[in-house]
PDB file of C-alpha atoms in Angstrom:
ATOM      1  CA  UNK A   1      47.067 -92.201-157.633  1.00  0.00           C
ATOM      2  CA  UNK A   2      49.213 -91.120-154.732  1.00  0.00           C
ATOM      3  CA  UNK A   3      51.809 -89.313-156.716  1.00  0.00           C
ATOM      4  CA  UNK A   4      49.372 -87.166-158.016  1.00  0.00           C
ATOM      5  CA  UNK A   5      47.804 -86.352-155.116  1.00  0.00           C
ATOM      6  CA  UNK A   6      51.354 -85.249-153.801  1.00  0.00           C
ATOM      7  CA  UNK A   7      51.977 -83.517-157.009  1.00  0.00           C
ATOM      8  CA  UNK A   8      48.797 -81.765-156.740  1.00  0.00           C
ATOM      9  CA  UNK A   9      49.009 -81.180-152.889  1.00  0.00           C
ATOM     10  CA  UNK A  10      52.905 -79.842-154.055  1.00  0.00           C
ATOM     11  CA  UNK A  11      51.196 -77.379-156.735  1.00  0.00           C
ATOM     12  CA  UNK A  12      48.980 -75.989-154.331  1.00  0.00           C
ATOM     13  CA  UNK A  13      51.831 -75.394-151.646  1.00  0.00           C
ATOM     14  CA  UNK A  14      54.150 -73.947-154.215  1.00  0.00           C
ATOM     15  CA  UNK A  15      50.935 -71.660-155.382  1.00  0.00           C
ATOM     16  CA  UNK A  16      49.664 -70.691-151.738  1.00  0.00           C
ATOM     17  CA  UNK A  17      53.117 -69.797-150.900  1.00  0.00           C
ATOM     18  CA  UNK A  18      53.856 -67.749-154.124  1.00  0.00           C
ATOM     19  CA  UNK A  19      50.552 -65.657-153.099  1.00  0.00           C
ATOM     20  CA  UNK A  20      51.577 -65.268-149.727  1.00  0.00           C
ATOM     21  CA  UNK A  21      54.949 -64.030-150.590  1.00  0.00           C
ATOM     22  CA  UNK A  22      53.548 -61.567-153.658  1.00  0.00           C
ATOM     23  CA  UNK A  23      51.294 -60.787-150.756  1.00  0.00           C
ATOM     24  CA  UNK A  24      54.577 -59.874-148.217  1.00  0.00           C
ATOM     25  CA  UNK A  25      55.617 -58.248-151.286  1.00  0.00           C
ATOM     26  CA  UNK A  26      52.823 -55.956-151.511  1.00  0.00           C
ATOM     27  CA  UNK A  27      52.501 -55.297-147.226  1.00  0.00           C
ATOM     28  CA  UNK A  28      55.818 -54.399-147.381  1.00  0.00           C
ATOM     29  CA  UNK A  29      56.088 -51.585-150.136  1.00  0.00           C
ATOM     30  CA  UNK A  30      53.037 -50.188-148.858  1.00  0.00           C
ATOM     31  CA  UNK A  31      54.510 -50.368-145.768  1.00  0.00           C
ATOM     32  CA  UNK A  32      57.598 -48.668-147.254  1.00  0.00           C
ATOM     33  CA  UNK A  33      55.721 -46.349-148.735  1.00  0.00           C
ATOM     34  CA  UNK A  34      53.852 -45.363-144.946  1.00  0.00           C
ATOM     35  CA  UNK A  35      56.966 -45.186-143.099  1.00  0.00           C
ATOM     36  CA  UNK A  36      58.420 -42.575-146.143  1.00  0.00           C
ATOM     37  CA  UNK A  37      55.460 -40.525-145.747  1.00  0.00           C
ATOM     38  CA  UNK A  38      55.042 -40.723-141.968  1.00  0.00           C
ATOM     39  CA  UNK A  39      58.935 -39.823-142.066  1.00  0.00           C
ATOM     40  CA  UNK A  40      58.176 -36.621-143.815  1.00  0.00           C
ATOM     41  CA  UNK A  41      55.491 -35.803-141.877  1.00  0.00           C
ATOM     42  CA  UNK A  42      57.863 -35.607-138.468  1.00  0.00           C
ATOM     43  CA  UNK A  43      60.185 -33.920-140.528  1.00  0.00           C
ATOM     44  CA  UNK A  44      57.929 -31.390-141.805  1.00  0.00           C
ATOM     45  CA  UNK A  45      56.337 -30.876-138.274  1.00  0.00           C
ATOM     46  CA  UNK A  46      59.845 -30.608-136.268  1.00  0.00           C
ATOM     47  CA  UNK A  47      60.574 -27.555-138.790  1.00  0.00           C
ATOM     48  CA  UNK A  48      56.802 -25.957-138.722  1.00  0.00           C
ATOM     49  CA  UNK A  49      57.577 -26.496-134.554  1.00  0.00           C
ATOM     50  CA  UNK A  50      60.961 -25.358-134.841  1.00  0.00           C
ATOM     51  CA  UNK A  51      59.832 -22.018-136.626  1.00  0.00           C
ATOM     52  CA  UNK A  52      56.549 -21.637-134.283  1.00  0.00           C
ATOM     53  CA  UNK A  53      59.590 -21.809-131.000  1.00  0.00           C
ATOM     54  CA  UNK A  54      61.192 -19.128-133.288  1.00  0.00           C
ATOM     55  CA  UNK A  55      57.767 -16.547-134.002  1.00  0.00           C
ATOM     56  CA  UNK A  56      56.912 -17.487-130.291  1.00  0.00           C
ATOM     57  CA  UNK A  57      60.627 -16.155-128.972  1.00  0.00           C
ATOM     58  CA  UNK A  58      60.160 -12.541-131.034  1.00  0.00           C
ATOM     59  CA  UNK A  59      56.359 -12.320-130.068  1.00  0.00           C
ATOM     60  CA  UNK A  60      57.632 -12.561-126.571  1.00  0.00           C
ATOM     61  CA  UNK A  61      60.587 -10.091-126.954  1.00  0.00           C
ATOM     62  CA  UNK A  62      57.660  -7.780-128.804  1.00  0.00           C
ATOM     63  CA  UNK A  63      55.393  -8.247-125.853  1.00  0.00           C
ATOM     64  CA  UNK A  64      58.278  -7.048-123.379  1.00  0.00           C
ATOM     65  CA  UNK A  65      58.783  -4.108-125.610  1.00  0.00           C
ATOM     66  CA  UNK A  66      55.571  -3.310-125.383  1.00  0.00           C
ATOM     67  CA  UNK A  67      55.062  -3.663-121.710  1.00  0.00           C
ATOM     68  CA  UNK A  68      58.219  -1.201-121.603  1.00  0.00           C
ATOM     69  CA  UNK A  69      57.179   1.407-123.576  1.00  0.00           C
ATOM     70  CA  UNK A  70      53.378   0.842-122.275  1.00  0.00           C
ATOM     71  CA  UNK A  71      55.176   1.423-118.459  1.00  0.00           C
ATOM     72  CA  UNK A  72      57.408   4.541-119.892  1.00  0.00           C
ATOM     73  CA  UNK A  73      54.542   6.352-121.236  1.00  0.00           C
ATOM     74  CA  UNK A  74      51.975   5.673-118.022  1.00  0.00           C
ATOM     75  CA  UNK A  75      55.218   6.552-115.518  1.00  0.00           C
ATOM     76  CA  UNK A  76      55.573  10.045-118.220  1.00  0.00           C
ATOM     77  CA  UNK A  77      51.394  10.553-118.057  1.00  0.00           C
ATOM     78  CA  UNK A  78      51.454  10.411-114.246  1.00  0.00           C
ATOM     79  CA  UNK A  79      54.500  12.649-113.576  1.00  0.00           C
ATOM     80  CA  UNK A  80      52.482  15.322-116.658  1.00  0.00           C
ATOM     81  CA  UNK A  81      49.555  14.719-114.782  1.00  0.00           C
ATOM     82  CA  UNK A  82      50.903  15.811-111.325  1.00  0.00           C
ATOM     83  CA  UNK A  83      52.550  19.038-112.938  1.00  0.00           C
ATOM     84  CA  UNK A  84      49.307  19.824-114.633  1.00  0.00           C
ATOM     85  CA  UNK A  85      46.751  19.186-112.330  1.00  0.00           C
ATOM     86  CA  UNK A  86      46.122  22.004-109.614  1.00  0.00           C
ATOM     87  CA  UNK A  87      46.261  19.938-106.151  1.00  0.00           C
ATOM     88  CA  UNK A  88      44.093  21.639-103.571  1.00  0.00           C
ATOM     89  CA  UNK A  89      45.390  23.460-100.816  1.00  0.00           C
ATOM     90  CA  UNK A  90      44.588  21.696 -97.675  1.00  0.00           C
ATOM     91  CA  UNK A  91      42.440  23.774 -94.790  1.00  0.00           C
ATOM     92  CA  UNK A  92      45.730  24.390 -92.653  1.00  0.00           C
ATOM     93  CA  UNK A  93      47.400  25.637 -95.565  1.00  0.00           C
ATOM     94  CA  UNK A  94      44.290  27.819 -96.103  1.00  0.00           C
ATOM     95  CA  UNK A  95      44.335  28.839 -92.972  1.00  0.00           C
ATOM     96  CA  UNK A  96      48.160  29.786 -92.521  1.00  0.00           C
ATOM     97  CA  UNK A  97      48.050  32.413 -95.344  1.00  0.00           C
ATOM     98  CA  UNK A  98      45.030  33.663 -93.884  1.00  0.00           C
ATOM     99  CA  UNK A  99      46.426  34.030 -90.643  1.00  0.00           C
ATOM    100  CA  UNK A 100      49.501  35.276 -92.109  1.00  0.00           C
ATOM    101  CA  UNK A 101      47.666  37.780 -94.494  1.00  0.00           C
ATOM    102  CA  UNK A 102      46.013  39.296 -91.588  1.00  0.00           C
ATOM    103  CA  UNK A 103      48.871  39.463 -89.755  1.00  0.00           C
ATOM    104  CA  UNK A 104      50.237  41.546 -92.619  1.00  0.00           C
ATOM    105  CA  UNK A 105      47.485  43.971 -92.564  1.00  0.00           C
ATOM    106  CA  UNK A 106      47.326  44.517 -88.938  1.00  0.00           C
ATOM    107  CA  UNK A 107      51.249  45.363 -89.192  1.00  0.00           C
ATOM    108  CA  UNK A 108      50.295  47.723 -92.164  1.00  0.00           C
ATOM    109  CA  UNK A 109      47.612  49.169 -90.648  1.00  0.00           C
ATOM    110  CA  UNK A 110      49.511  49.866 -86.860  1.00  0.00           C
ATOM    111  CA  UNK A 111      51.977  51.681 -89.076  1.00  0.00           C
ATOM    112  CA  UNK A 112      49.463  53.554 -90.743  1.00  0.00           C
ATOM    113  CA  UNK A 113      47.802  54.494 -87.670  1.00  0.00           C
ATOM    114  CA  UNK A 114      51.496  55.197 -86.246  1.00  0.00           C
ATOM    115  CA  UNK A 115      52.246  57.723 -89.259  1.00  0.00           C
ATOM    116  CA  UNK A 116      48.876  59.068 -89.272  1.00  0.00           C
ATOM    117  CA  UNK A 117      49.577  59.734 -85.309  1.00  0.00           C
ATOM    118  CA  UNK A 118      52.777  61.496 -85.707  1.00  0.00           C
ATOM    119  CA  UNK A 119      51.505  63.646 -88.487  1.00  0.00           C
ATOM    120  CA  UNK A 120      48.747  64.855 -86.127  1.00  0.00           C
ATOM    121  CA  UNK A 121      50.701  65.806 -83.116  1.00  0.00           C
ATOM    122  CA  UNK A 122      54.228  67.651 -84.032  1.00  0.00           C
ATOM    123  CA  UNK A 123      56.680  67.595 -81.645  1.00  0.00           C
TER     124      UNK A 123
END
C-alpha cells in the first residue's frame, strides 16, 4: 500500500511539474512575444522622434525666415512711409519763412519806392 501511494504521490509530482513547466513555456513566449513588440515600438518611436527633431529644426529655420523678411518689409514700410507722408512744419519753421517772406517784400518794396523816387525827381 505504501508503494503506491509513492507511485501515485510520484505521478502527481511528475504531472504538476510537467504543467508548471508547459506553463513557463507558455509565460515565456508570450513574454517573447511582448518584449518583440515593445522592441518595435521604441524603435518605431525613436524614428517618428527622430523625424519630429528634424520637421521641428526646418519649422524653426522657416520661422527665422519669416521673422526676417517680416522685419525687412516693416523697416522698407516705415522708411516709404516717412518719404510719403507730409510731416508738418513746426510753428518756428512757420514763422521763419514768414518773417523771412516779409523781409523780402519790405526789401522789394524800399526798392520800389527807391525807383519810383528817382523817377520823380531828375537830377
Amino acid at each position: 500500500h505504501g508503494e503506491s501511494d509513492l507511485g501515485k504521490n510520484l505521478a502527481e509530482v511528475v504531472d504538476q511539474e510537467q504543467t508548471a513547466a508547459e506553463e513557463h513555456q507558455k509565460i515565456s513566449q508570450e513574454n517573447q512575444l511582448t518584449k518583440t513588440s515593445k522592441d518595435q515600438d521604441v524603435k518605431y518611436k525613436r524614428n517618428e522622434a527622430s523625424a519630429l527633431d528634424k520637421e521641428v529644426g526646418e519649422v524653426d529655420g522657416d520661422l527665422t525666415n519669416t521673422r526676417s523678411e517680416i522685419d525687412a518689409a516693416l523697416q522698407a514700410e516705415g522708411s516709404l512711409r516717412e518719404q510719403c507722408v507730409e510731416k508738418p512744419e513746426t510753428y518756428g519753421d512757420r514763422r521763419a519763412k514768414r518773417e523771412a517772406e516779409i523781409a523780402g517784400l519790405k526789401s522789394a518794396l524800399d526798392a520800389l519806392e527807391n525807383h519810383a523816387a528817382m523817377l520823380q525827381y531828375p537830377q
